[in-house]
PDB file of C-alpha atoms in Angstrom:
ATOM      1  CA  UNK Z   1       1.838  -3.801 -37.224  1.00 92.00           C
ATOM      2  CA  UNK Z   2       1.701  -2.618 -33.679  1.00 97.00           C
ATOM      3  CA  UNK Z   3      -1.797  -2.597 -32.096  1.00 98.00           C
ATOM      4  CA  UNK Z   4      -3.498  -0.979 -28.554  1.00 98.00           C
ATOM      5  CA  UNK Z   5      -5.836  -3.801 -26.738  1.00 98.00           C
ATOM      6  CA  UNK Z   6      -8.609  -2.769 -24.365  1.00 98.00           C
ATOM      7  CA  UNK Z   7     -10.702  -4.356 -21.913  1.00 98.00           C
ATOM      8  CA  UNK Z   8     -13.981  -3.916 -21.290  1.00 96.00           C
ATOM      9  CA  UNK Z   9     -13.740  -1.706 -24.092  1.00 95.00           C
ATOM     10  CA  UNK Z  10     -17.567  -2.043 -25.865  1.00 94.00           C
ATOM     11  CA  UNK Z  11     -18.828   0.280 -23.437  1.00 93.00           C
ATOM     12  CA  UNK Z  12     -18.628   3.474 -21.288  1.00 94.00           C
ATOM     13  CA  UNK Z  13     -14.906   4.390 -20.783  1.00 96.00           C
ATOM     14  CA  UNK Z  14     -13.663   1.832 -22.257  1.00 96.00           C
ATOM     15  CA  UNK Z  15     -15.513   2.922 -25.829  1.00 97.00           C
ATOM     16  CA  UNK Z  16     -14.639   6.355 -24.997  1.00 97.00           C
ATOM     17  CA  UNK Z  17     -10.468   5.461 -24.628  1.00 98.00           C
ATOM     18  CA  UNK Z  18     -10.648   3.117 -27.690  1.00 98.00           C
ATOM     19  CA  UNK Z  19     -12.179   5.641 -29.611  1.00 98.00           C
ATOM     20  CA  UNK Z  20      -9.950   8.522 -28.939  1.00 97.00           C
ATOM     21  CA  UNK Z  21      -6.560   6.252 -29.017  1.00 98.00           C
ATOM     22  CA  UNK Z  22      -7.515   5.515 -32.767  1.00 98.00           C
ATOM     23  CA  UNK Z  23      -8.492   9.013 -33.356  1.00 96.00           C
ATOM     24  CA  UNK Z  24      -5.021  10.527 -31.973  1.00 96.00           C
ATOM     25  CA  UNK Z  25      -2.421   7.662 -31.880  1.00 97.00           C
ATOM     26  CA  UNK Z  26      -3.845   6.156 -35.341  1.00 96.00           C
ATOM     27  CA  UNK Z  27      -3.636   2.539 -33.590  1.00 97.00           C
ATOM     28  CA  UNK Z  28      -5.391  -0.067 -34.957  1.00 98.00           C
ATOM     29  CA  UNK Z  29      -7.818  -1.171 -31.834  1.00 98.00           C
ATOM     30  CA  UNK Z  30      -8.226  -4.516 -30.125  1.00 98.00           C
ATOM     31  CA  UNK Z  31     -11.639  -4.350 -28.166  1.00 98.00           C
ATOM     32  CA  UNK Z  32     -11.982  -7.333 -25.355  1.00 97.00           C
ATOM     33  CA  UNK Z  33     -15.303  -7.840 -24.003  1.00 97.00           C
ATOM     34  CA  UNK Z  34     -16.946 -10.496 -22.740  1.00 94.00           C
ATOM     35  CA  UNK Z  35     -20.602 -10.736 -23.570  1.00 91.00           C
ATOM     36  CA  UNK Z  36     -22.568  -7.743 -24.957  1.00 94.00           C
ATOM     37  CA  UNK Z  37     -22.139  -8.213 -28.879  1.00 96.00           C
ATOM     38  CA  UNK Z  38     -24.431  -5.468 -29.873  1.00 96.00           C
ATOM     39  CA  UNK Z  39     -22.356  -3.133 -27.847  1.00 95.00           C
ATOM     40  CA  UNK Z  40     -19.041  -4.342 -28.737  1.00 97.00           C
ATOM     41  CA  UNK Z  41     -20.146  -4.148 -32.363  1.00 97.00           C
ATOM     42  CA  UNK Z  42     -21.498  -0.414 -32.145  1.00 97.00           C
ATOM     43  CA  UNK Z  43     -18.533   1.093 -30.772  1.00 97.00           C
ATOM     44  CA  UNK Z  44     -16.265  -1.564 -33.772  1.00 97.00           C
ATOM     45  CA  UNK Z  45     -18.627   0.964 -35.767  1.00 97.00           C
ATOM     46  CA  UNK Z  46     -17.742   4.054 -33.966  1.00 97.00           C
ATOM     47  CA  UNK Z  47     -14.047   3.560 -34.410  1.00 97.00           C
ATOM     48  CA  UNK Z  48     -14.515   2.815 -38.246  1.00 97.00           C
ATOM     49  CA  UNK Z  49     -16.582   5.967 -38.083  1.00 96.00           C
ATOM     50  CA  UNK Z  50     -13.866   8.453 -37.009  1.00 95.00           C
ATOM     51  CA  UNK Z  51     -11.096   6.083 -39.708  1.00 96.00           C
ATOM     52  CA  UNK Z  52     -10.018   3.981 -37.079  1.00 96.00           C
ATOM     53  CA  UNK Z  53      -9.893   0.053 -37.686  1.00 97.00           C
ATOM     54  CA  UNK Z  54     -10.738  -2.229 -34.916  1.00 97.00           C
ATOM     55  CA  UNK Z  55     -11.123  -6.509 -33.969  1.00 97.00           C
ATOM     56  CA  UNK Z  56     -13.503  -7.839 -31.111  1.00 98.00           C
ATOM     57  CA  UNK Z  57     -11.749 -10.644 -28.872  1.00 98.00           C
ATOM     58  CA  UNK Z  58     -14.130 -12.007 -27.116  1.00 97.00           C
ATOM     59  CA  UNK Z  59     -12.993 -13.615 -23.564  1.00 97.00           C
ATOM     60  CA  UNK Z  60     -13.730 -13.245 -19.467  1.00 97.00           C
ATOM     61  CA  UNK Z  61     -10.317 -11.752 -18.889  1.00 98.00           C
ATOM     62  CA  UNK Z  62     -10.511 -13.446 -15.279  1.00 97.00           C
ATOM     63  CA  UNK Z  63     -10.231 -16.855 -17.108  1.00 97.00           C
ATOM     64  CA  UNK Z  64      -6.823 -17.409 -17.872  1.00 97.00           C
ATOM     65  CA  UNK Z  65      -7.233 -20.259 -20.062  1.00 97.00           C
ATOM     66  CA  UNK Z  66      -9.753 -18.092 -22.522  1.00 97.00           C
ATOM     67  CA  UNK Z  67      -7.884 -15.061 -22.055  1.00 98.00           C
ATOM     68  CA  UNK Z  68      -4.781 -17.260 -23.286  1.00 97.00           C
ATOM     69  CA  UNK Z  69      -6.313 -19.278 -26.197  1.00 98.00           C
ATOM     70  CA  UNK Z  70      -8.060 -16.245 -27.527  1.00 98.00           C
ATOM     71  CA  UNK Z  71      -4.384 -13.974 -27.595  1.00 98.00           C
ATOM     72  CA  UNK Z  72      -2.771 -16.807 -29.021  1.00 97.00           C
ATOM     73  CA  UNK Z  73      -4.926 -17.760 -31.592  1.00 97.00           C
ATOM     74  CA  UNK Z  74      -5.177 -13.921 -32.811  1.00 97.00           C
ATOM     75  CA  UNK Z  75      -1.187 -13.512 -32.763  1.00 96.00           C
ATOM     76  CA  UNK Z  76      -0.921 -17.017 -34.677  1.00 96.00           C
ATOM     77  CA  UNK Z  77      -2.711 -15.414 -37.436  1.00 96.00           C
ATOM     78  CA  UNK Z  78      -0.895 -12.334 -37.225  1.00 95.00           C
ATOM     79  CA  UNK Z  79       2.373 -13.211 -36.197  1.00 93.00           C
ATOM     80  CA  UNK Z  80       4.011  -9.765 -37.270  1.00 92.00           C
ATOM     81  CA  UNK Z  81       1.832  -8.038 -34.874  1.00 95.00           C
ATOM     82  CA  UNK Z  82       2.574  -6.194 -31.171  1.00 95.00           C
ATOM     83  CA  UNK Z  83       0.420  -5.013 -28.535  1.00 97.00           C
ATOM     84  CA  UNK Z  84       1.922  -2.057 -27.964  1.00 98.00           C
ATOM     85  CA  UNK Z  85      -0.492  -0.622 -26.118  1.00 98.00           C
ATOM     86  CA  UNK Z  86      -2.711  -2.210 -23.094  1.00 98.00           C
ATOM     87  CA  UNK Z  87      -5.326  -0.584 -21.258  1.00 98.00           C
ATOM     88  CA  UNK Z  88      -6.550  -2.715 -18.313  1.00 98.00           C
ATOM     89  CA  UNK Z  89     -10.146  -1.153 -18.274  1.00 97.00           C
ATOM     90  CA  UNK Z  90     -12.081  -4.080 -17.577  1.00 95.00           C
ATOM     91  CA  UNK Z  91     -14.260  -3.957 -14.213  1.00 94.00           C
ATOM     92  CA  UNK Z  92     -17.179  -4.234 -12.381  1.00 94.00           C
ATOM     93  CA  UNK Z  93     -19.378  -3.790  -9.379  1.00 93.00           C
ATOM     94  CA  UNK Z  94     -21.067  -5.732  -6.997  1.00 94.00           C
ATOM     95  CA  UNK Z  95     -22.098  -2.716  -4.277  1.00 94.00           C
ATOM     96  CA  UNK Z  96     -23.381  -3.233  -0.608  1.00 95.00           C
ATOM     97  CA  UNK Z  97     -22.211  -3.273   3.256  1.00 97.00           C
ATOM     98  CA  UNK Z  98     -19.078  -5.390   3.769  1.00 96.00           C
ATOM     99  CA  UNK Z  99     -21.249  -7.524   6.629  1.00 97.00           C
ATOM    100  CA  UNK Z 100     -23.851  -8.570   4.282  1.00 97.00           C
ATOM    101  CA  UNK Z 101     -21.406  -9.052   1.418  1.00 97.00           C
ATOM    102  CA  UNK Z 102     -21.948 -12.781  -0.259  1.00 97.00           C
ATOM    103  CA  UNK Z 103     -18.097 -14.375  -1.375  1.00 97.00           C
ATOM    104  CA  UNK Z 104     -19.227 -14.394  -4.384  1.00 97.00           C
ATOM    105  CA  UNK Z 105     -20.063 -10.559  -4.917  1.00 97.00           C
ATOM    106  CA  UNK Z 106     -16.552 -10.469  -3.401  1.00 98.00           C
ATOM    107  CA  UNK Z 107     -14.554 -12.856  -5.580  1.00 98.00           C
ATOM    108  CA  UNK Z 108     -16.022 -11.617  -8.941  1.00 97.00           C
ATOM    109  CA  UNK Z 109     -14.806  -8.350  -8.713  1.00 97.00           C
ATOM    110  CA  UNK Z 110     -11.676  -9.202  -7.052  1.00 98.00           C
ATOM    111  CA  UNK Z 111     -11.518 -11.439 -10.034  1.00 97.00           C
ATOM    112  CA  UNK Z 112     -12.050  -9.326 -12.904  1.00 97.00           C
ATOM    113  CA  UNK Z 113      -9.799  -6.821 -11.813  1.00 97.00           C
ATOM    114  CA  UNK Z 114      -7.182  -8.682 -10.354  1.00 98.00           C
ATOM    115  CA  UNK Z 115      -6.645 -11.810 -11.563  1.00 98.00           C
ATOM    116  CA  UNK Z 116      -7.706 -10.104 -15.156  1.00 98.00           C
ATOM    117  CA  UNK Z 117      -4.759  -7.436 -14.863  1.00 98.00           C
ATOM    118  CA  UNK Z 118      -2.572 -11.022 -14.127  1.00 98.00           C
ATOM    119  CA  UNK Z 119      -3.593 -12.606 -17.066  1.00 98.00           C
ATOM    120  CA  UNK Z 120      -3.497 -10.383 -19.726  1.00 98.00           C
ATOM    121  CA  UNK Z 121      -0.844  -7.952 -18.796  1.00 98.00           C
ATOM    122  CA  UNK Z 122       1.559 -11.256 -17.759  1.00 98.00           C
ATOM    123  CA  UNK Z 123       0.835 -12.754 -21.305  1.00 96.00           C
ATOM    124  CA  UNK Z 124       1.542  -9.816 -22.911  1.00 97.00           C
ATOM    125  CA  UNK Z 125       4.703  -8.294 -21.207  1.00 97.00           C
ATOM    126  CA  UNK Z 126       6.881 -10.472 -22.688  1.00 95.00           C
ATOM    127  CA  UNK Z 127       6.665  -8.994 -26.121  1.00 95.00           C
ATOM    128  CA  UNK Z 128       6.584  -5.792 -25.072  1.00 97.00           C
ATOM    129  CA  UNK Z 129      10.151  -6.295 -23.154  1.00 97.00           C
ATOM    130  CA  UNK Z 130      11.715  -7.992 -26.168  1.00 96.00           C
ATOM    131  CA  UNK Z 131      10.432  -4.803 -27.772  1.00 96.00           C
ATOM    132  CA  UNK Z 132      11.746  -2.496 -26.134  1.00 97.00           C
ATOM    133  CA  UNK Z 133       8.641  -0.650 -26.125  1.00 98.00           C
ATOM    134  CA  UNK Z 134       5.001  -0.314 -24.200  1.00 98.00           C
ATOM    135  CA  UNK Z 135       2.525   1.390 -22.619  1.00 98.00           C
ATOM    136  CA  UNK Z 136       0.467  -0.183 -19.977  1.00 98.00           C
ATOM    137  CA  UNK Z 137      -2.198   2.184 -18.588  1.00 98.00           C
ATOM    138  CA  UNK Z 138      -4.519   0.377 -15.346  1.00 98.00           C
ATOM    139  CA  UNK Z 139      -7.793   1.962 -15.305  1.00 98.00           C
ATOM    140  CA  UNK Z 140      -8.560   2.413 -10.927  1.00 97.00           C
ATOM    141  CA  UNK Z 141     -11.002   4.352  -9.109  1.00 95.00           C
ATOM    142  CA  UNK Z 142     -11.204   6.966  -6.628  1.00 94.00           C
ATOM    143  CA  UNK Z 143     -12.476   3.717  -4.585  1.00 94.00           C
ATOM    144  CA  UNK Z 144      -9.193   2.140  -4.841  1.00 95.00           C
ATOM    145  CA  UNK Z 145      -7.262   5.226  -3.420  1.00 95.00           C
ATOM    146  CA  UNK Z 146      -9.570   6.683  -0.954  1.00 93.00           C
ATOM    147  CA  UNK Z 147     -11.712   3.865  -0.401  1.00 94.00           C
ATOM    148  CA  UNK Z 148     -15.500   3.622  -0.585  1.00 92.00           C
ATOM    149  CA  UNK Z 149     -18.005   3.049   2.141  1.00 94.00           C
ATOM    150  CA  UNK Z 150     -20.169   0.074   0.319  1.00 94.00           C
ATOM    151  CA  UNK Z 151     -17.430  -0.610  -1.974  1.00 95.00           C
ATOM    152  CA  UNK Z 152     -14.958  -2.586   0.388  1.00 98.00           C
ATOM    153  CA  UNK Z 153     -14.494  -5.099  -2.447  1.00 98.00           C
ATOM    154  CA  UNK Z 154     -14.153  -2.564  -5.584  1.00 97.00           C
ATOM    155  CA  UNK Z 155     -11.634  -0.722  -3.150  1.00 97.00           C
ATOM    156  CA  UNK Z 156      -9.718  -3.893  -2.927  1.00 98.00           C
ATOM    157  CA  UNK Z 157      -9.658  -4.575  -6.082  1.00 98.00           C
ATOM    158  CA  UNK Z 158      -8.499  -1.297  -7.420  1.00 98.00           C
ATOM    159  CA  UNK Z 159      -6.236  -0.998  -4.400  1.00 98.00           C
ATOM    160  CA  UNK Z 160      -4.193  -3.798  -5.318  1.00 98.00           C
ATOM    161  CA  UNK Z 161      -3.932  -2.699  -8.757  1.00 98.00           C
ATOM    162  CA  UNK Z 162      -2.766   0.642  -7.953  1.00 98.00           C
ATOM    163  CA  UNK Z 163      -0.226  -1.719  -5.679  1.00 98.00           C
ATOM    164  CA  UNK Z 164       0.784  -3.333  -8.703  1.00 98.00           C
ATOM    165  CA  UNK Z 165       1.024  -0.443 -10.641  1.00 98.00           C
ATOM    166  CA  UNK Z 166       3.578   1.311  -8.846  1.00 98.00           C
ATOM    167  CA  UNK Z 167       5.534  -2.210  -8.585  1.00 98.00           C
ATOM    168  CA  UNK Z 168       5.525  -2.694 -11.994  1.00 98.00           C
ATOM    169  CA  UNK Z 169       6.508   0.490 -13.426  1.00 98.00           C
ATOM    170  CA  UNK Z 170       9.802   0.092 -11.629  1.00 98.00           C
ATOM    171  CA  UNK Z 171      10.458  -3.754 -12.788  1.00 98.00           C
ATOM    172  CA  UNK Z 172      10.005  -2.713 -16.952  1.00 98.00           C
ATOM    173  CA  UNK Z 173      11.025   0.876 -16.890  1.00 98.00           C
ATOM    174  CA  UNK Z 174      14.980   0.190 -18.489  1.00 98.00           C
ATOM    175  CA  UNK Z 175      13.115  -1.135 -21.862  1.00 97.00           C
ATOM    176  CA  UNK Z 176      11.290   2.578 -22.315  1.00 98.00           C
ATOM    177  CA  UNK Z 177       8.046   0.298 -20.880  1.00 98.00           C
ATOM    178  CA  UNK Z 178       5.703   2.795 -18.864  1.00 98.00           C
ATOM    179  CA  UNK Z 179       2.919   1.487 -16.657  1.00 98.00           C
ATOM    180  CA  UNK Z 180       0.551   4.557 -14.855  1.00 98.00           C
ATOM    181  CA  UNK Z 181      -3.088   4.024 -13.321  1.00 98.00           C
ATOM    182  CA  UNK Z 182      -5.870   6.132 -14.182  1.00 98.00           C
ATOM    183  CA  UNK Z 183      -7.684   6.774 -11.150  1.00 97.00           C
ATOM    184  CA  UNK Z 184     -12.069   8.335 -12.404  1.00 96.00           C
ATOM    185  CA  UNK Z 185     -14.477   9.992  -9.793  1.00 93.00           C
ATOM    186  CA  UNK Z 186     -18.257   9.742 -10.750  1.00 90.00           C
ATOM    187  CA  UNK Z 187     -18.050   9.641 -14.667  1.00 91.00           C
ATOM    188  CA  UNK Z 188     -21.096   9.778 -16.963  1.00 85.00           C
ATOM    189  CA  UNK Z 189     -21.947   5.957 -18.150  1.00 76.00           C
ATOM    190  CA  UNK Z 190     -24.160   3.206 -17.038  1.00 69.00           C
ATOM    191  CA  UNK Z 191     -22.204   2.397 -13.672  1.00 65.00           C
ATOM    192  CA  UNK Z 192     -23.029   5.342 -12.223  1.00 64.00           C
ATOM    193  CA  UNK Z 193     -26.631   5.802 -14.354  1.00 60.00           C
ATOM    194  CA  UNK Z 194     -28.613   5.092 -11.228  1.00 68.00           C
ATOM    195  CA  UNK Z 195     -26.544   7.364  -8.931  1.00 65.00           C
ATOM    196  CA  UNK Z 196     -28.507  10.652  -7.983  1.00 70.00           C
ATOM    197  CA  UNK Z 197     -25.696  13.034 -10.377  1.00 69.00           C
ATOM    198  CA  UNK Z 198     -27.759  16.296  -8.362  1.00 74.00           C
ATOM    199  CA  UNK Z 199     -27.335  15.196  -5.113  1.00 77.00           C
ATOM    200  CA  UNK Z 200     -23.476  14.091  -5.294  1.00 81.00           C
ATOM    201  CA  UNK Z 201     -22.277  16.334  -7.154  1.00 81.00           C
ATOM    202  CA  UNK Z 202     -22.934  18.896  -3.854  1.00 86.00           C
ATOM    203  CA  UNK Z 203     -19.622  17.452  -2.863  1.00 87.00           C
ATOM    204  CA  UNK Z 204     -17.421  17.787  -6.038  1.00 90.00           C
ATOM    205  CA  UNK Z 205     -15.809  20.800  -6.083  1.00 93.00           C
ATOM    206  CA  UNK Z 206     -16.435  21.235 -10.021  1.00 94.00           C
ATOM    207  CA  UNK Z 207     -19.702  21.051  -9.536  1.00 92.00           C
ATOM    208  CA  UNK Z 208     -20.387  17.836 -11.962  1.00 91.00           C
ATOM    209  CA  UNK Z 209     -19.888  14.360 -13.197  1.00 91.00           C
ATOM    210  CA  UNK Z 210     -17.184  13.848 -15.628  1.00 92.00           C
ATOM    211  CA  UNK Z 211     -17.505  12.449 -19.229  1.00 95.00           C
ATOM    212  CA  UNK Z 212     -15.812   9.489 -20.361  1.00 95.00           C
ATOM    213  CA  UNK Z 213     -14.141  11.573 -23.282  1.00 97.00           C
ATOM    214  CA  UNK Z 214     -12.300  13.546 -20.320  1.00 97.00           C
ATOM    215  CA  UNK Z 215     -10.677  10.085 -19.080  1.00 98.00           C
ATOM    216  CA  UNK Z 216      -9.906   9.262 -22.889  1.00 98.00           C
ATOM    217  CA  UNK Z 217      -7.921  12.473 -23.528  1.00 98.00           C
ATOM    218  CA  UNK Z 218      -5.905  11.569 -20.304  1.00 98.00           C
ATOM    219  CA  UNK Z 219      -5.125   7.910 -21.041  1.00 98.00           C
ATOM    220  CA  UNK Z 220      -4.301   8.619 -24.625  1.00 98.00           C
ATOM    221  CA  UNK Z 221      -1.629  11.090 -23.274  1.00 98.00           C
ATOM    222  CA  UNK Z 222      -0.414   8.714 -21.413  1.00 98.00           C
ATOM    223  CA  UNK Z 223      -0.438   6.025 -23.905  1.00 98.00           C
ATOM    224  CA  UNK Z 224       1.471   8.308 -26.389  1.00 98.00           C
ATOM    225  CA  UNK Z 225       5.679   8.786 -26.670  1.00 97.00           C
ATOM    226  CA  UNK Z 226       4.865  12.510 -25.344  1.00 97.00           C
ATOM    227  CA  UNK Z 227       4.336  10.296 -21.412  1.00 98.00           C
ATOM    228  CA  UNK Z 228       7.886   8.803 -21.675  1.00 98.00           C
ATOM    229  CA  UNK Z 229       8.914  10.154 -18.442  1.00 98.00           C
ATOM    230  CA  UNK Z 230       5.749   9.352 -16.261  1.00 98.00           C
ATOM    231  CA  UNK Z 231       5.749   6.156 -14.976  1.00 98.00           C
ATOM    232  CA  UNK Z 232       4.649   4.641 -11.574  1.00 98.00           C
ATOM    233  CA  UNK Z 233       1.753   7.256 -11.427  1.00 98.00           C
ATOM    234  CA  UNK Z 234      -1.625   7.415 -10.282  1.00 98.00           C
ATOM    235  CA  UNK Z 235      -3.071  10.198 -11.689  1.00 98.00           C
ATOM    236  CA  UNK Z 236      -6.701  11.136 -10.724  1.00 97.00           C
ATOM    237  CA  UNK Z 237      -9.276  12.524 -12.575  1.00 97.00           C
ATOM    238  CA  UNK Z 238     -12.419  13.504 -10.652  1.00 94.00           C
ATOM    239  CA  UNK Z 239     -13.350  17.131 -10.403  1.00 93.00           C
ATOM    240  CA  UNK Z 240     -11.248  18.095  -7.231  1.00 94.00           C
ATOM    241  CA  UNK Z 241     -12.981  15.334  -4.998  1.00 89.00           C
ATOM    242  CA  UNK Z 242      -9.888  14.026  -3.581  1.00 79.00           C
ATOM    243  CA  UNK Z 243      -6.079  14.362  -4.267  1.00 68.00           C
TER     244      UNK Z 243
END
């Protein structure tokens, strides 16, 4: 049985990609998440909804030693199975001026992102090479290729892992292994619920936020055979705001 895991995935985007992977791809879904059981349980309901299947793993994907224990004791009971499909989408924010910035509003996000990509996509690799077969698709920001005034550390974060990306994609490419960043503008969910949507979106040149479904559509194209010849790419999806 070949499976599509991803993080963060009880919420916003996330939901939205895990959704629409089961709906086109007809994956069975792995949704990580780390805390909010109500949510991660809605969108297990969601998925079922639209005739998907799904399983919660529950782990802080920057904690290596849960993010390992948790992997391993789901592919010990299901030995036949392969994650076939990763989507790094786990992430969060911890906003303000660089100067004032307290390490730890700096590690944590550095952390998630980072060290999270590390330890899932590391554990996981493996299979996916002895495979011959994967699709690893790094959800970024426009943060992490423009950079963000007040976002110094979220632009770090998704700046290495547009980095790593592009490395990446050229060490696992020979066993048909694609790895391409997804790089959102403002998007309709609760990171951006408190951002003034009239005022900013003066400076997109659509005109509006985006909706998580748009980012779905585009990672499950790139999660599906039809991407075999993108890899390496950062492809951004924000109304026109910056190329």
């Amino acid at each position: 049985m070949k499976y599509a895991l991803i993080t963060g995935g009880s919420r916003g985007i996330g939901r939205a990609i895990a959704i629409k992977i089961a709906q086109d791809l007809k994956y069975p879904i792995l949704i990580n998440y780390q805390s909010n059981d109500a949510a991660a349980n809605e969108t297990k309901k969601l998925i079922e909804d639209v005739g998907g299947s799904c399983i919660l793993l529950k782990f802080n994907v920057a904690d290596k030693e849960s993010t390992h224990n948790v992997l391993d004791e789901w592919m010990a009971r299901n030995p036949e199975a392969i994650i076939e499909i990763l989507v790094n989408n786990a992430g969060i924010t911890r906003d303000g001026l660089f100067m004032w910035m307290k390490p730890e509003d700096w590690n944590d996000v550095l952390n998630i992102s980072i060290n999270g990509f590390y330890n899932v996509t590391n554990h996981l690799i493996q299979k996916m090479l002895t495979n011959r077969y994967g699709r690893v698709i790094n959800l970024v920001s426009v943060s992490g290729v423009k950079g963000t005034a007040g976002q110094v550390n979220y632009s770090a974060a998704k700046g290495a892992i547009v980095a790593a990306t592009k490395a990446l994609a050229q060490e696992v490419a020979k066993r048909k292994i694609t790895v391409n960043a997804v790089a959102p503008g403002f998007i309709k969910t609760d990171m951006t619920a408190d951002m003034d949507e009239k005022e900013l979106k003066r400076m997109i040149p659509v005109n509006r936020f985006g909706e998580a479904e748009e980012v779905a559509d585009l990672v499950s194209f790139l999660a599906s055979k039809k991407s075999s010849y993108i890899t390496g790419e950062i492809v951004n999806i924000n109304g026109g705001i910056y190329s």
